[in-house]
Structures are given as structure tokens and as C-alpha cells.
mmCIF file of C-alpha atoms in Angstrom:
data_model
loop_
_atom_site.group_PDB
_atom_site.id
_atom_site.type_symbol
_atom_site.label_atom_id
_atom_site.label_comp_id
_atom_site.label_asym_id
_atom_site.label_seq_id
_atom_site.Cartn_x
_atom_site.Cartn_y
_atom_site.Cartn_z
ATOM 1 C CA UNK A 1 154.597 31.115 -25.708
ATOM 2 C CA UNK A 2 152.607 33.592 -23.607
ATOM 3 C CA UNK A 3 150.585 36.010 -25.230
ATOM 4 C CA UNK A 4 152.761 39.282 -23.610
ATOM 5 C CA UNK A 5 154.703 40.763 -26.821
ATOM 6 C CA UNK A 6 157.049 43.997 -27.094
ATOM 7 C CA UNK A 7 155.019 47.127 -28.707
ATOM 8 C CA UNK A 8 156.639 48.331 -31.867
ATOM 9 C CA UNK A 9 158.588 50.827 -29.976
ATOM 10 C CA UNK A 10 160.131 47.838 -27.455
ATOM 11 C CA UNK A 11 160.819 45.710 -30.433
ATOM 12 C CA UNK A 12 162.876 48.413 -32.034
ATOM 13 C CA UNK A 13 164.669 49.210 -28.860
ATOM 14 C CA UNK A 14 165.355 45.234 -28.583
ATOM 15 C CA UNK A 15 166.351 45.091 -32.403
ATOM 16 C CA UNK A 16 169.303 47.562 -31.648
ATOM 17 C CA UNK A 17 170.053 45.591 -28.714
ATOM 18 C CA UNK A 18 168.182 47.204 -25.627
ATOM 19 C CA UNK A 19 166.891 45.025 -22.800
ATOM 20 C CA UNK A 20 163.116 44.768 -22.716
ATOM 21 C CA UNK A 21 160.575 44.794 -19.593
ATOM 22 C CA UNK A 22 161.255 41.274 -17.538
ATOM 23 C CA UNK A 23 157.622 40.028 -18.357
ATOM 24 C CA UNK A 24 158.398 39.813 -22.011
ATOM 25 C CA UNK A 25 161.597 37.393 -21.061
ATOM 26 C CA UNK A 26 159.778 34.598 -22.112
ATOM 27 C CA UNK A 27 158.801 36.412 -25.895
ATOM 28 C CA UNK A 28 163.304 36.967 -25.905
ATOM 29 C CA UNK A 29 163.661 33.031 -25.701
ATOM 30 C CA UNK A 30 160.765 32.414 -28.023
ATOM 31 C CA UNK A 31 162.076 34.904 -30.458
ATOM 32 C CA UNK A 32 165.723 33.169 -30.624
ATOM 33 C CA UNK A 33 164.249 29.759 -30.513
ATOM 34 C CA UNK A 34 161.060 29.484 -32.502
ATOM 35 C CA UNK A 35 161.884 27.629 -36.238
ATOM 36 C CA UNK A 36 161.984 31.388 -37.960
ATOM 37 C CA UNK A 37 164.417 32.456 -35.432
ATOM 38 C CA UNK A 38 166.783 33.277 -38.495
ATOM 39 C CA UNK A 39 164.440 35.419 -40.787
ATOM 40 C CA UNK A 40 163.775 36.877 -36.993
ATOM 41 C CA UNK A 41 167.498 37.870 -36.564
ATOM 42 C CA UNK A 42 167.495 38.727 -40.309
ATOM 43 C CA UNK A 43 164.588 41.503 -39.326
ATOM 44 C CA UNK A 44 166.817 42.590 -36.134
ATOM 45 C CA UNK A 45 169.604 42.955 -38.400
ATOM 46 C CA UNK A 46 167.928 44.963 -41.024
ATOM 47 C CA UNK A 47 166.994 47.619 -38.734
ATOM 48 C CA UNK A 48 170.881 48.311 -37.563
ATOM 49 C CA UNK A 49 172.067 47.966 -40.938
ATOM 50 C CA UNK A 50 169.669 50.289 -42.516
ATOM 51 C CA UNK A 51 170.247 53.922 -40.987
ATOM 52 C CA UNK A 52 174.188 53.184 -42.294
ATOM 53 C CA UNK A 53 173.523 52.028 -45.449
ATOM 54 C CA UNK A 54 170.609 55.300 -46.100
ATOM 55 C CA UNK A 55 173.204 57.382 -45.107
ATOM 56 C CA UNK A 56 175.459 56.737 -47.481
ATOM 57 C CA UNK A 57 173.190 58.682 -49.813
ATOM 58 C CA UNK A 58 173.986 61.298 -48.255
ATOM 59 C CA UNK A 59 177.582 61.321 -48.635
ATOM 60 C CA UNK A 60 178.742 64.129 -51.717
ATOM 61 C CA UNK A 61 180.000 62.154 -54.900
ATOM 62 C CA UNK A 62 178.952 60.290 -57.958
ATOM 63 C CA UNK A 63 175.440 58.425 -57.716
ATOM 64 C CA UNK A 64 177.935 55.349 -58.515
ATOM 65 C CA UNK A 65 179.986 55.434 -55.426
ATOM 66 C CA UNK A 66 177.021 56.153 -52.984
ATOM 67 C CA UNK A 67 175.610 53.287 -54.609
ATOM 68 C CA UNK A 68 178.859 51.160 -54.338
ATOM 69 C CA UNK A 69 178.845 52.329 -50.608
ATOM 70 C CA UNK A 70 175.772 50.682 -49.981
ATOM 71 C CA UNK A 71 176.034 47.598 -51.560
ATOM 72 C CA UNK A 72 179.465 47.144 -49.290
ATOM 73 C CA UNK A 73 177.994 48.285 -46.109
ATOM 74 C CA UNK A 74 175.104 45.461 -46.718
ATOM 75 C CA UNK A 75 177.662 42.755 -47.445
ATOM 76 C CA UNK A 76 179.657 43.513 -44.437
ATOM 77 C CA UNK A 77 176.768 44.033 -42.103
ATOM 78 C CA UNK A 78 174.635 40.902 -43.056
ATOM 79 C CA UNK A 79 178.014 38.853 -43.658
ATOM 80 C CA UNK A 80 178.959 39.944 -39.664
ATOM 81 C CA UNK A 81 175.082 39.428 -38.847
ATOM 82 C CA UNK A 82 175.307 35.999 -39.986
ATOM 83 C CA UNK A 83 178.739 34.797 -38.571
ATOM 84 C CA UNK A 84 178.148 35.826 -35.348
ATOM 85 C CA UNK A 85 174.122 34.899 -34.978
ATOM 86 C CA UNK A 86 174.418 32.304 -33.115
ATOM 87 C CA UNK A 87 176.326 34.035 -30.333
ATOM 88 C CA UNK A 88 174.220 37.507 -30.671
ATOM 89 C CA UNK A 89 170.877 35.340 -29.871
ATOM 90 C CA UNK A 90 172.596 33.585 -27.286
ATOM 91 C CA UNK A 91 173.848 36.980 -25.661
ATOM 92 C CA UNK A 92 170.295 38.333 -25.996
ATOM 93 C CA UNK A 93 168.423 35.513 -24.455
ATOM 94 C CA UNK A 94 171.328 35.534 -21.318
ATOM 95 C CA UNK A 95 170.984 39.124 -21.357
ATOM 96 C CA UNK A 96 167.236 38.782 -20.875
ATOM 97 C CA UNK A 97 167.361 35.923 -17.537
ATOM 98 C CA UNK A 98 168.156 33.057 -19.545
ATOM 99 C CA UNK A 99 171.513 30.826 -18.756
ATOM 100 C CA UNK A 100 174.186 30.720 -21.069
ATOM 101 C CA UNK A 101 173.451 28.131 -23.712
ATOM 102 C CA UNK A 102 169.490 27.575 -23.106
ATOM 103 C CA UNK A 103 168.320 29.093 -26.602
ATOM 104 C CA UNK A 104 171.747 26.543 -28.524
ATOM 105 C CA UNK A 105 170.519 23.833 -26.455
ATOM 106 C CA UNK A 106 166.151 24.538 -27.310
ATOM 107 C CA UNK A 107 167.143 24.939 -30.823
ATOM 108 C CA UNK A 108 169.525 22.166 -31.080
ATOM 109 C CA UNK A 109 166.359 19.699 -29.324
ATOM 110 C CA UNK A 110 164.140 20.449 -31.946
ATOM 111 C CA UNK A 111 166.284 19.910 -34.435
ATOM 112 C CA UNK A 112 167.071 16.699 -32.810
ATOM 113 C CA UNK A 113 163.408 16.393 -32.901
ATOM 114 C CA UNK A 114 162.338 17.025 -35.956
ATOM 115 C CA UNK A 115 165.012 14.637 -37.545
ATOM 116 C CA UNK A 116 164.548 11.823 -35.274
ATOM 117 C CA UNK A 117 163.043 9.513 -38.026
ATOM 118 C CA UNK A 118 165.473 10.327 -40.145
ATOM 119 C CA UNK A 119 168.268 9.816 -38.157
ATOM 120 C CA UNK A 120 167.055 6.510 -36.782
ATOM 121 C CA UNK A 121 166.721 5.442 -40.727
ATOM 122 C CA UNK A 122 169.985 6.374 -41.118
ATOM 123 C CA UNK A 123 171.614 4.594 -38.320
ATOM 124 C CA UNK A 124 169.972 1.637 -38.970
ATOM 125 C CA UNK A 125 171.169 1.496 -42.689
ATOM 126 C CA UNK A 126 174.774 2.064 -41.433
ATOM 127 C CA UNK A 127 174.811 -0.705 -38.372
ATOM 128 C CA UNK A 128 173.754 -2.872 -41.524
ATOM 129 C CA UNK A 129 176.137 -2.143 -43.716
ATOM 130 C CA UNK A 130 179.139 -1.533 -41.263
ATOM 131 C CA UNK A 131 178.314 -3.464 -37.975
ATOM 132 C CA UNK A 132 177.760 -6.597 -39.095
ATOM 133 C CA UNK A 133 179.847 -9.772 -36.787
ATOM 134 C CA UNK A 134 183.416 -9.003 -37.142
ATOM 135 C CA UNK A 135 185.473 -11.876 -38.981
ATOM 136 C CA UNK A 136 187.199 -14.478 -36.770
ATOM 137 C CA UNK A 137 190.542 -13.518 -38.721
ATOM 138 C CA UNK A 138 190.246 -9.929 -37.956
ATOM 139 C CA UNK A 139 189.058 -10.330 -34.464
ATOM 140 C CA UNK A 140 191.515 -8.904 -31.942
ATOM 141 C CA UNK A 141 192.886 -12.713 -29.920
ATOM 142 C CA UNK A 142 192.007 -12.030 -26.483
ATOM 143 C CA UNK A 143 195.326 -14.052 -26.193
ATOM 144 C CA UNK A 144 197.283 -11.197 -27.104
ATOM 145 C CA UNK A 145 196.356 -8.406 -24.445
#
């Protein structure tokens, strides 16, 4: 990762969803990809969600109710926030230079990465249990074919 960031004024217009300067395409990828890339969406998501959820303060009524409001306009906001994130941080890095499915397919390497050990552990214990030299008497006859 380069050392060429958005100002605070960029990132804002880039939280919203505006296109930043081409230099900084490198920061977009990083930004979807890097492991906090969901508290980094959660951030991006918090800044569209707020300026509808203050605004329901403003609305006449019972402190109650405006309260109410906001709680619902946070579920729905973070719940569609969340479904979709993988999608809106694909869409941002394509926007931004990037083909379709590079941020999926960094995230999903690193992942593979990072669990390697793991997953070799685990494959090993299985190929024990359930691989072992088939039985003669269950054997398909090659007679038979």
C-alpha cells in the first residue's frame, strides 16, 4: 500500500459513494481488501446513515417516536449495509479501475492464507478417517462396467 491517501474531504466524498482522484486507486483496493475492510465499510456506512437518522429529531411528535424512528432507520440501514457489502466494495473497487471480482478474489486469498494450516490439519484428519483402502466387498467389480 502506497503512502497516497484521500484528505478528509475525499474520504467523505468516497464514503457517500463519489469516485476519488485515479492516484488514490490503489488506497480504493486496499481499503476493500485490507483485514479491517468490514469495520472500514462499517465507517462508510455510518456516515450515510447518520444525516437520516439526526433528522429524525427533527420530525414534530413525541420524544418516543423520534426516538423509535431512529432506532428503525439504523436497523434498516446497517441491516442493508451488511447484506449487500460484499457487492458495494466490489462496485467501488470496479468503479475505481479495478476488474470485477479482484477485491472477492484478494480477500478470499488471504483468507485462504491465513487458514492454510488449519485447513491442511483438517484434511489430513478426514483422508484418515474417511479415505482409508476401500473394502474388497464394496469395491465396484471392474467386471461389471
Amino acid at each position: 500500500m502506497g503512502a497516497a491517501r484521500p484528505n478528509p474531504i475525499q474520504w467523505l466524498w468516497y464514503a457517500v459513494g463519489g469516485r476519488l482522484p485515479a492516484r488514490l486507486n490503489e488506497w480504493v483496493l486496499h481499503d476493500v481488501t485490507c483485514p479491517s475492510w468490514v469495520w472500514r465499510h462499517t465507517a462508510r456506512s455510518t456516515v450515510v446513515i447518520s444525516p437520516f437518522t439526526l433528522a429524525c429529531l427533527l420530525v414534530p411528535g413525541p420524544l418516543w417516536v423520534r426516538l423509535g424512528m431512529m432506532g428503525l432507520a439504523v436497523l434498516v440501514g446497517y441491516y442493508f449495509s451488511f447484506s449487500y457489502m460484499v457487492e458495494s466494495c466490489e462496485h467501488r473497487a470496479a468503479k475505481h479501475g479495478h476488474a470485477p471480482g479482484t477485491a472477492h478474489g484478494i480477500r478470499q486469498a488471504a483468507r485462504e492464507e491465513a487458514h492454510a494450516e488449519a485447513n491442511a490439519r483438517a484434511r489430513a484428519r478426514y483422508d484418515a478417517r474417511y479415505r482409508q483402502d476401500t473394502p474388497a466387498h464394496i469395491a465396484p467389480d471392474a467386471e461389471t462396467r
